[in-house]
Amino acid sequence: MIAVLSSARHALIAGIVLAVVAVVAAIAADGVDRLGLISFLLRATHVVAAMVWVGMIWFVNFVQHAAVTGADDAGRGTLMRLVVPNVAWIFRHASHLVLLSGVLLMLPTGYLLGNWVFGAPVYMSLAKSLLMWGAVAGAVAMWAFVHMFIWPNLQVVLGLRPGNADAKAAARAKVALYARANLLLAVPVTVLMVAAAHLF
Ligand code: HEM
């Protein structure tokens, strides 16, 4: 137990092993068809990646922003060196994984190319389709905000791209603005996706 809790990496690996053992035992007991398994694996990947991305959005807006704003110059320098780049790396890659797993999940759930996957058109009520496509639109906007506005401006703030003090201040304001836009969209996107999957 102590070895498992000796580092975050070990704890995470142990958690993944626990999840895999439980799922494999359930499949061994009841079985699962190929499409069901693919759908489950994509859904699990999607939800865990979304959890990490939205967790980072929460952290940036409610913890990191206040810490960076309130810190003195030395403290801000430490945050910019040791915290902000790691947070940015995690949410950038989590956002790619959410988008990729989400697009692939559209296939076994029948939203895209149903005819091809199931050999017949998949009936989708208007409400379910609207919930799903509304959520997808919001999620794609969130992904675009990260890669078109947040990351390029954060690179200026971190000194990875050139910029004087004014450019850095403007870039910092843009990062904060789009981080808030992502926070605004995170809850409706998550709720609409859960509703599309479970409401009907
Ligand atoms: C911030 C971004 C996103 C978040 C937080 C998010 C979250 C979720 C959650 C929580 C579920 C419900 C899983 C379940 O309960 O079974 C879900 C389902 C799903 N998501 Fe996303 N998602 C995001 C982006 C996307 C994107 C960009 C796509 C596709 C392009 C996508 C496609 C799907 C699909 C196809 C489902 C399954 C719906 C169903 O079973 O009817 N998601 N998502």
PDB file of C-alpha atoms and ligand atoms in Angstrom:
ATOM      1  CA  MET A   1       0.000   0.000   0.000  1.00  0.00           C
ATOM      2  CA  ILE A   2       2.812   2.393   0.939  1.00  0.00           C
ATOM      3  CA  ALA A   3       4.572   1.680  -2.404  1.00  0.00           C
ATOM      4  CA  VAL A   4       1.340   2.396  -4.299  1.00  0.00           C
ATOM      5  CA  LEU A   5       0.985   5.743  -2.528  1.00  0.00           C
ATOM      6  CA  SER A   6       4.671   6.689  -2.791  1.00  0.00           C
ATOM      7  CA  SER A   7       4.069   8.906  -5.853  1.00  0.00           C
ATOM      8  CA  ALA A   8       1.176  10.324  -7.874  1.00  0.00           C
ATOM      9  CA  ARG A   9       2.261   8.199 -10.863  1.00  0.00           C
ATOM     10  CA  HIS A  10       2.114   4.980  -8.794  1.00  0.00           C
ATOM     11  CA  ALA A  11      -1.285   5.932  -7.364  1.00  0.00           C
ATOM     12  CA  LEU A  12      -2.644   6.650 -10.863  1.00  0.00           C
ATOM     13  CA  ILE A  13      -1.315   3.353 -12.259  1.00  0.00           C
ATOM     14  CA  ALA A  14      -2.835   1.482  -9.307  1.00  0.00           C
ATOM     15  CA  GLY A  15      -6.182   3.169  -9.976  1.00  0.00           C
ATOM     16  CA  ILE A  16      -6.054   2.170 -13.650  1.00  0.00           C
ATOM     17  CA  VAL A  17      -5.189  -1.426 -12.697  1.00  0.00           C
ATOM     18  CA  LEU A  18      -8.147  -1.537 -10.271  1.00  0.00           C
ATOM     19  CA  ALA A  19     -10.509  -0.251 -12.976  1.00  0.00           C
ATOM     20  CA  VAL A  20      -9.208  -2.735 -15.578  1.00  0.00           C
ATOM     21  CA  VAL A  21      -9.493  -5.698 -13.157  1.00  0.00           C
ATOM     22  CA  ALA A  22     -13.093  -4.782 -12.267  1.00  0.00           C
ATOM     23  CA  VAL A  23     -14.136  -4.357 -15.918  1.00  0.00           C
ATOM     24  CA  VAL A  24     -12.367  -7.539 -17.081  1.00  0.00           C
ATOM     25  CA  ALA A  25     -14.082  -9.494 -14.266  1.00  0.00           C
ATOM     26  CA  ALA A  26     -17.477  -8.083 -15.288  1.00  0.00           C
ATOM     27  CA  ILE A  27     -16.846  -8.969 -18.949  1.00  0.00           C
ATOM     28  CA  ALA A  28     -15.664 -12.473 -17.971  1.00  0.00           C
ATOM     29  CA  ALA A  29     -18.904 -12.944 -16.036  1.00  0.00           C
ATOM     30  CA  ASP A  30     -21.407 -11.556 -18.538  1.00  0.00           C
ATOM     31  CA  GLY A  31     -19.545 -11.144 -21.858  1.00  0.00           C
ATOM     32  CA  VAL A  32     -19.784  -8.177 -24.211  1.00  0.00           C
ATOM     33  CA  ASP A  33     -20.128  -7.800 -27.980  1.00  0.00           C
ATOM     34  CA  ARG A  34     -17.366  -6.167 -30.048  1.00  0.00           C
ATOM     35  CA  LEU A  35     -19.197  -2.915 -30.744  1.00  0.00           C
ATOM     36  CA  GLY A  36     -20.248  -2.634 -27.092  1.00  0.00           C
ATOM     37  CA  LEU A  37     -16.643  -3.054 -25.989  1.00  0.00           C
ATOM     38  CA  ILE A  38     -15.322  -0.479 -28.488  1.00  0.00           C
ATOM     39  CA  SER A  39     -18.045   1.956 -27.458  1.00  0.00           C
ATOM     40  CA  PHE A  40     -17.258   1.401 -23.774  1.00  0.00           C
ATOM     41  CA  LEU A  41     -13.495   1.909 -24.232  1.00  0.00           C
ATOM     42  CA  LEU A  42     -14.039   5.121 -26.195  1.00  0.00           C
ATOM     43  CA  ARG A  43     -16.596   6.370 -23.677  1.00  0.00           C
ATOM     44  CA  ALA A  44     -14.315   5.623 -20.704  1.00  0.00           C
ATOM     45  CA  THR A  45     -11.389   7.397 -22.434  1.00  0.00           C
ATOM     46  CA  HIS A  46     -13.664  10.317 -23.331  1.00  0.00           C
ATOM     47  CA  VAL A  47     -15.044  10.767 -19.823  1.00  0.00           C
ATOM     48  CA  VAL A  48     -11.650  10.482 -18.069  1.00  0.00           C
ATOM     49  CA  ALA A  49     -10.010  12.929 -20.531  1.00  0.00           C
ATOM     50  CA  ALA A  50     -12.977  15.327 -20.153  1.00  0.00           C
ATOM     51  CA  MET A  51     -12.651  15.031 -16.363  1.00  0.00           C
ATOM     52  CA  VAL A  52      -8.978  16.062 -16.583  1.00  0.00           C
ATOM     53  CA  TRP A  53      -9.638  18.922 -19.042  1.00  0.00           C
ATOM     54  CA  VAL A  54     -12.572  20.373 -17.116  1.00  0.00           C
ATOM     55  CA  GLY A  55     -10.644  19.866 -13.856  1.00  0.00           C
ATOM     56  CA  MET A  56      -7.837  21.992 -15.291  1.00  0.00           C
ATOM     57  CA  ILE A  57     -10.345  24.653 -16.440  1.00  0.00           C
ATOM     58  CA  TRP A  58     -11.668  24.742 -12.877  1.00  0.00           C
ATOM     59  CA  PHE A  59      -8.158  24.940 -11.416  1.00  0.00           C
ATOM     60  CA  VAL A  60      -7.031  27.712 -13.801  1.00  0.00           C
ATOM     61  CA  ASN A  61     -10.089  29.871 -13.120  1.00  0.00           C
ATOM     62  CA  PHE A  62     -10.521  29.402  -9.384  1.00  0.00           C
ATOM     63  CA  VAL A  63      -6.987  28.685  -8.107  1.00  0.00           C
ATOM     64  CA  GLN A  64      -4.206  29.512 -10.566  1.00  0.00           C
ATOM     65  CA  HIS A  65      -5.539  32.885 -11.710  1.00  0.00           C
ATOM     66  CA  ALA A  66      -5.927  34.149  -8.118  1.00  0.00           C
ATOM     67  CA  ALA A  67      -2.456  32.829  -7.202  1.00  0.00           C
ATOM     68  CA  VAL A  68      -0.734  34.471 -10.210  1.00  0.00           C
ATOM     69  CA  THR A  69      -2.584  37.759  -9.683  1.00  0.00           C
ATOM     70  CA  GLY A  70      -1.917  37.890  -5.939  1.00  0.00           C
ATOM     71  CA  ALA A  71       1.726  36.739  -5.956  1.00  0.00           C
ATOM     72  CA  ASP A  72       4.715  39.092  -5.751  1.00  0.00           C
ATOM     73  CA  ASP A  73       7.235  39.098  -8.633  1.00  0.00           C
ATOM     74  CA  ALA A  74       9.305  36.249  -7.205  1.00  0.00           C
ATOM     75  CA  GLY A  75       6.218  34.126  -6.502  1.00  0.00           C
ATOM     76  CA  ARG A  76       4.792  34.851  -9.949  1.00  0.00           C
ATOM     77  CA  GLY A  77       8.090  33.803 -11.528  1.00  0.00           C
ATOM     78  CA  THR A  78       7.980  30.501  -9.635  1.00  0.00           C
ATOM     79  CA  LEU A  79       4.380  29.852 -10.683  1.00  0.00           C
ATOM     80  CA  MET A  80       5.194  30.687 -14.315  1.00  0.00           C
ATOM     81  CA  ARG A  81       8.148  28.296 -14.244  1.00  0.00           C
ATOM     82  CA  LEU A  82       6.845  25.351 -12.202  1.00  0.00           C
ATOM     83  CA  VAL A  83       3.041  25.380 -12.395  1.00  0.00           C
ATOM     84  CA  VAL A  84       1.584  27.183 -15.433  1.00  0.00           C
ATOM     85  CA  PRO A  85       3.511  25.249 -18.167  1.00  0.00           C
ATOM     86  CA  ASN A  86       2.536  21.881 -16.625  1.00  0.00           C
ATOM     87  CA  VAL A  87      -1.109  22.901 -16.339  1.00  0.00           C
ATOM     88  CA  ALA A  88      -1.041  24.096 -19.965  1.00  0.00           C
ATOM     89  CA  TRP A  89       0.546  20.853 -21.161  1.00  0.00           C
ATOM     90  CA  ILE A  90      -2.090  18.771 -19.392  1.00  0.00           C
ATOM     91  CA  PHE A  91      -5.137  20.724 -20.622  1.00  0.00           C
ATOM     92  CA  ARG A  92      -3.853  20.998 -24.201  1.00  0.00           C
ATOM     93  CA  HIS A  93      -3.315  17.256 -24.526  1.00  0.00           C
ATOM     94  CA  ALA A  94      -6.486  16.369 -22.601  1.00  0.00           C
ATOM     95  CA  SER A  95      -8.460  18.597 -25.001  1.00  0.00           C
ATOM     96  CA  HIS A  96      -7.039  16.676 -28.021  1.00  0.00           C
ATOM     97  CA  LEU A  97      -7.960  13.358 -26.422  1.00  0.00           C
ATOM     98  CA  VAL A  98     -11.505  14.534 -25.628  1.00  0.00           C
ATOM     99  CA  LEU A  99     -12.026  15.701 -29.212  1.00  0.00           C
ATOM    100  CA  LEU A 100     -10.540  12.555 -30.769  1.00  0.00           C
ATOM    101  CA  SER A 101     -12.391  10.097 -28.488  1.00  0.00           C
ATOM    102  CA  GLY A 102     -15.593  12.168 -28.920  1.00  0.00           C
ATOM    103  CA  VAL A 103     -15.441  12.076 -32.725  1.00  0.00           C
ATOM    104  CA  LEU A 104     -14.766   8.298 -32.684  1.00  0.00           C
ATOM    105  CA  LEU A 105     -17.582   7.789 -30.138  1.00  0.00           C
ATOM    106  CA  MET A 106     -19.999   9.363 -32.611  1.00  0.00           C
ATOM    107  CA  LEU A 107     -19.678   6.140 -34.687  1.00  0.00           C
ATOM    108  CA  PRO A 108     -20.734   3.311 -32.292  1.00  0.00           C
ATOM    109  CA  THR A 109     -23.410   5.572 -30.760  1.00  0.00           C
ATOM    110  CA  GLY A 110     -25.023   6.111 -34.180  1.00  0.00           C
ATOM    111  CA  TYR A 111     -24.672   9.906 -34.458  1.00  0.00           C
ATOM    112  CA  LEU A 112     -22.377   9.626 -37.484  1.00  0.00           C
ATOM    113  CA  LEU A 113     -22.355   7.089 -40.350  1.00  0.00           C
ATOM    114  CA  GLY A 114     -25.027   4.929 -38.648  1.00  0.00           C
ATOM    115  CA  ASN A 115     -25.822   3.272 -41.952  1.00  0.00           C
ATOM    116  CA  TRP A 116     -22.220   2.163 -42.325  1.00  0.00           C
ATOM    117  CA  VAL A 117     -21.710   0.980 -38.702  1.00  0.00           C
ATOM    118  CA  PHE A 118     -25.085  -0.732 -38.159  1.00  0.00           C
ATOM    119  CA  GLY A 119     -26.046  -1.539 -41.749  1.00  0.00           C
ATOM    120  CA  ALA A 120     -29.274   0.470 -41.391  1.00  0.00           C
ATOM    121  CA  PRO A 121     -30.243   4.064 -40.540  1.00  0.00           C
ATOM    122  CA  VAL A 122     -30.174   4.763 -36.762  1.00  0.00           C
ATOM    123  CA  TYR A 123     -33.277   6.529 -35.416  1.00  0.00           C
ATOM    124  CA  MET A 124     -32.355   9.609 -33.383  1.00  0.00           C
ATOM    125  CA  SER A 125     -35.055  11.796 -31.840  1.00  0.00           C
ATOM    126  CA  LEU A 126     -34.846  15.505 -32.597  1.00  0.00           C
ATOM    127  CA  ALA A 127     -34.311  16.346 -28.898  1.00  0.00           C
ATOM    128  CA  LYS A 128     -31.440  13.855 -28.549  1.00  0.00           C
ATOM    129  CA  SER A 129     -29.808  15.108 -31.755  1.00  0.00           C
ATOM    130  CA  LEU A 130     -30.138  18.739 -30.689  1.00  0.00           C
ATOM    131  CA  LEU A 131     -28.646  17.986 -27.257  1.00  0.00           C
ATOM    132  CA  MET A 132     -25.728  16.142 -28.826  1.00  0.00           C
ATOM    133  CA  TRP A 133     -24.946  18.515 -31.684  1.00  0.00           C
ATOM    134  CA  GLY A 134     -25.385  21.555 -29.417  1.00  0.00           C
ATOM    135  CA  ALA A 135     -22.882  20.026 -26.984  1.00  0.00           C
ATOM    136  CA  VAL A 136     -20.483  19.163 -29.811  1.00  0.00           C
ATOM    137  CA  ALA A 137     -20.637  22.758 -31.103  1.00  0.00           C
ATOM    138  CA  GLY A 138     -19.821  24.065 -27.600  1.00  0.00           C
ATOM    139  CA  ALA A 139     -17.026  21.514 -27.126  1.00  0.00           C
ATOM    140  CA  VAL A 140     -15.412  22.283 -30.483  1.00  0.00           C
ATOM    141  CA  ALA A 141     -15.534  25.993 -29.606  1.00  0.00           C
ATOM    142  CA  MET A 142     -13.804  25.178 -26.287  1.00  0.00           C
ATOM    143  CA  TRP A 143     -11.119  23.208 -28.124  1.00  0.00           C
ATOM    144  CA  ALA A 144     -10.639  26.074 -30.626  1.00  0.00           C
ATOM    145  CA  PHE A 145     -10.332  28.611 -27.772  1.00  0.00           C
ATOM    146  CA  VAL A 146      -7.507  26.528 -26.272  1.00  0.00           C
ATOM    147  CA  HIS A 147      -5.554  26.222 -29.508  1.00  0.00           C
ATOM    148  CA  MET A 148      -6.320  29.555 -31.197  1.00  0.00           C
ATOM    149  CA  PHE A 149      -6.277  31.935 -28.222  1.00  0.00           C
ATOM    150  CA  ILE A 150      -5.229  30.450 -24.869  1.00  0.00           C
ATOM    151  CA  TRP A 151      -2.056  28.570 -25.847  1.00  0.00           C
ATOM    152  CA  PRO A 152      -0.642  31.176 -28.314  1.00  0.00           C
ATOM    153  CA  ASN A 153      -1.189  33.983 -25.768  1.00  0.00           C
ATOM    154  CA  LEU A 154       0.137  31.861 -22.910  1.00  0.00           C
ATOM    155  CA  GLN A 155       3.312  31.342 -24.938  1.00  0.00           C
ATOM    156  CA  VAL A 156       3.759  35.130 -24.990  1.00  0.00           C
ATOM    157  CA  VAL A 157       3.144  35.296 -21.214  1.00  0.00           C
ATOM    158  CA  LEU A 158       5.648  32.484 -20.592  1.00  0.00           C
ATOM    159  CA  GLY A 159       8.271  34.101 -22.835  1.00  0.00           C
ATOM    160  CA  LEU A 160       8.166  31.275 -25.399  1.00  0.00           C
ATOM    161  CA  ARG A 161       7.145  33.842 -28.043  1.00  0.00           C
ATOM    162  CA  PRO A 162       8.494  37.371 -28.294  1.00  0.00           C
ATOM    163  CA  GLY A 163       6.532  40.220 -26.672  1.00  0.00           C
ATOM    164  CA  ASN A 164       7.251  43.351 -24.636  1.00  0.00           C
ATOM    165  CA  ALA A 165       5.550  44.209 -21.317  1.00  0.00           C
ATOM    166  CA  ASP A 166       2.439  45.618 -23.053  1.00  0.00           C
ATOM    167  CA  ALA A 167       2.104  42.564 -25.280  1.00  0.00           C
ATOM    168  CA  LYS A 168       2.455  40.328 -22.212  1.00  0.00           C
ATOM    169  CA  ALA A 169      -0.250  42.227 -20.325  1.00  0.00           C
ATOM    170  CA  ALA A 170      -2.604  42.004 -23.331  1.00  0.00           C
ATOM    171  CA  ALA A 171      -1.831  38.288 -23.736  1.00  0.00           C
ATOM    172  CA  ARG A 172      -2.494  37.672 -20.006  1.00  0.00           C
ATOM    173  CA  ALA A 173      -5.900  39.371 -20.313  1.00  0.00           C
ATOM    174  CA  LYS A 174      -6.776  37.247 -23.388  1.00  0.00           C
ATOM    175  CA  VAL A 175      -5.791  34.024 -21.604  1.00  0.00           C
ATOM    176  CA  ALA A 176      -8.007  34.947 -18.629  1.00  0.00           C
ATOM    177  CA  LEU A 177     -10.914  35.878 -20.933  1.00  0.00           C
ATOM    178  CA  TYR A 178     -10.859  32.635 -22.925  1.00  0.00           C
ATOM    179  CA  ALA A 179     -10.261  30.552 -19.791  1.00  0.00           C
ATOM    180  CA  ARG A 180     -13.530  32.059 -18.484  1.00  0.00           C
ATOM    181  CA  ALA A 181     -15.258  31.339 -21.800  1.00  0.00           C
ATOM    182  CA  ASN A 182     -14.198  27.702 -21.425  1.00  0.00           C
ATOM    183  CA  LEU A 183     -15.498  27.664 -17.854  1.00  0.00           C
ATOM    184  CA  LEU A 184     -18.819  29.062 -19.070  1.00  0.00           C
ATOM    185  CA  LEU A 185     -19.146  26.343 -21.720  1.00  0.00           C
ATOM    186  CA  ALA A 186     -17.801  23.432 -19.627  1.00  0.00           C
ATOM    187  CA  VAL A 187     -20.950  22.914 -17.556  1.00  0.00           C
ATOM    188  CA  PRO A 188     -23.551  23.076 -20.375  1.00  0.00           C
ATOM    189  CA  VAL A 189     -21.373  20.901 -22.655  1.00  0.00           C
ATOM    190  CA  THR A 190     -20.990  18.242 -19.933  1.00  0.00           C
ATOM    191  CA  VAL A 191     -24.657  18.333 -18.934  1.00  0.00           C
ATOM    192  CA  LEU A 192     -25.902  18.198 -22.549  1.00  0.00           C
ATOM    193  CA  MET A 193     -23.629  15.249 -23.341  1.00  0.00           C
ATOM    194  CA  VAL A 194     -24.821  13.336 -20.262  1.00  0.00           C
ATOM    195  CA  ALA A 195     -28.422  14.221 -21.169  1.00  0.00           C
ATOM    196  CA  ALA A 196     -27.959  13.029 -24.780  1.00  0.00           C
ATOM    197  CA  ALA A 197     -26.538   9.747 -23.447  1.00  0.00           C
ATOM    198  CA  HIS A 198     -28.976   9.103 -20.577  1.00  0.00           C
ATOM    199  CA  LEU A 199     -32.104  11.276 -20.665  1.00  0.00           C
ATOM    200  CA  PHE A 200     -34.102   9.125 -23.081  1.00  0.00           C
TER     201      PHE A 200
HETATM  202  C1  HEM B   1     -15.383  19.751 -23.017  1.00  0.00           C
HETATM  203  C2  HEM B   1     -15.669  18.826 -23.894  1.00  0.00           C
HETATM  204  C3  HEM B   1     -16.480  17.602 -23.606  1.00  0.00           C
HETATM  205  C4  HEM B   1     -16.942  17.115 -22.421  1.00  0.00           C
HETATM  206  C5  HEM B   1     -16.760  17.693 -21.022  1.00  0.00           C
HETATM  207  C6  HEM B   1     -17.659  15.910 -22.719  1.00  0.00           C
HETATM  208  C7  HEM B   1     -18.263  15.106 -21.786  1.00  0.00           C
HETATM  209  C8  HEM B   1     -19.042  14.014 -22.063  1.00  0.00           C
HETATM  210  C9  HEM B   1     -19.729  13.226 -21.089  1.00  0.00           C
HETATM  211  C10 HEM B   1     -19.663  13.433 -19.584  1.00  0.00           C
HETATM  212  C11 HEM B   1     -20.417  12.262 -21.757  1.00  0.00           C
HETATM  213  C12 HEM B   1     -21.382  11.259 -21.149  1.00  0.00           C
HETATM  214  C13 HEM B   1     -20.818   9.883 -21.098  1.00  0.00           C
HETATM  215  C14 HEM B   1     -21.855   8.959 -20.513  1.00  0.00           C
HETATM  216  O1  HEM B   1     -22.417   9.301 -19.475  1.00  0.00           O
HETATM  217  O2  HEM B   1     -22.099   7.919 -21.069  1.00  0.00           O
HETATM  218  C15 HEM B   1     -20.145  12.436 -23.157  1.00  0.00           C
HETATM  219  C16 HEM B   1     -20.660  11.659 -24.143  1.00  0.00           C
HETATM  220  C17 HEM B   1     -20.384  11.803 -25.465  1.00  0.00           C
HETATM  221  N1  HEM B   1     -19.583  12.772 -26.044  1.00  0.00           N
HETATM  222 FE1  HEM B   1     -18.618  14.227 -25.096  1.00  0.00          FE
HETATM  223  N2  HEM B   1     -17.615  15.690 -24.073  1.00  0.00           N
HETATM  224  C18 HEM B   1     -16.909  16.701 -24.653  1.00  0.00           C
HETATM  225  C19 HEM B   1     -16.599  16.850 -25.984  1.00  0.00           C
HETATM  226  C20 HEM B   1     -17.070  16.044 -27.014  1.00  0.00           C
HETATM  227  C21 HEM B   1     -16.789  16.206 -28.418  1.00  0.00           C
HETATM  228  C22 HEM B   1     -15.903  17.324 -29.012  1.00  0.00           C
HETATM  229  C23 HEM B   1     -17.437  15.206 -29.083  1.00  0.00           C
HETATM  230  C24 HEM B   1     -17.516  14.885 -30.537  1.00  0.00           C
HETATM  231  C25 HEM B   1     -17.011  15.587 -31.507  1.00  0.00           C
HETATM  232  C26 HEM B   1     -18.124  14.407 -28.092  1.00  0.00           C
HETATM  233  C27 HEM B   1     -18.890  13.286 -28.351  1.00  0.00           C
HETATM  234  C28 HEM B   1     -19.573  12.557 -27.409  1.00  0.00           C
HETATM  235  C29 HEM B   1     -20.401  11.401 -27.716  1.00  0.00           C
HETATM  236  C30 HEM B   1     -20.658  10.809 -29.109  1.00  0.00           C
HETATM  237  C31 HEM B   1     -20.933  10.944 -26.508  1.00  0.00           C
HETATM  238  C32 HEM B   1     -21.880   9.744 -26.300  1.00  0.00           C
HETATM  239  C33 HEM B   1     -23.313  10.229 -26.344  1.00  0.00           C
HETATM  240  C34 HEM B   1     -24.320   9.089 -26.282  1.00  0.00           C
HETATM  241  O3  HEM B   1     -23.979   8.007 -25.806  1.00  0.00           O
HETATM  242  O4  HEM B   1     -25.473   9.313 -26.691  1.00  0.00           O
HETATM  243  N3  HEM B   1     -17.876  14.954 -26.849  1.00  0.00           N
HETATM  244  N4  HEM B   1     -19.305  13.509 -23.323  1.00  0.00           N
END
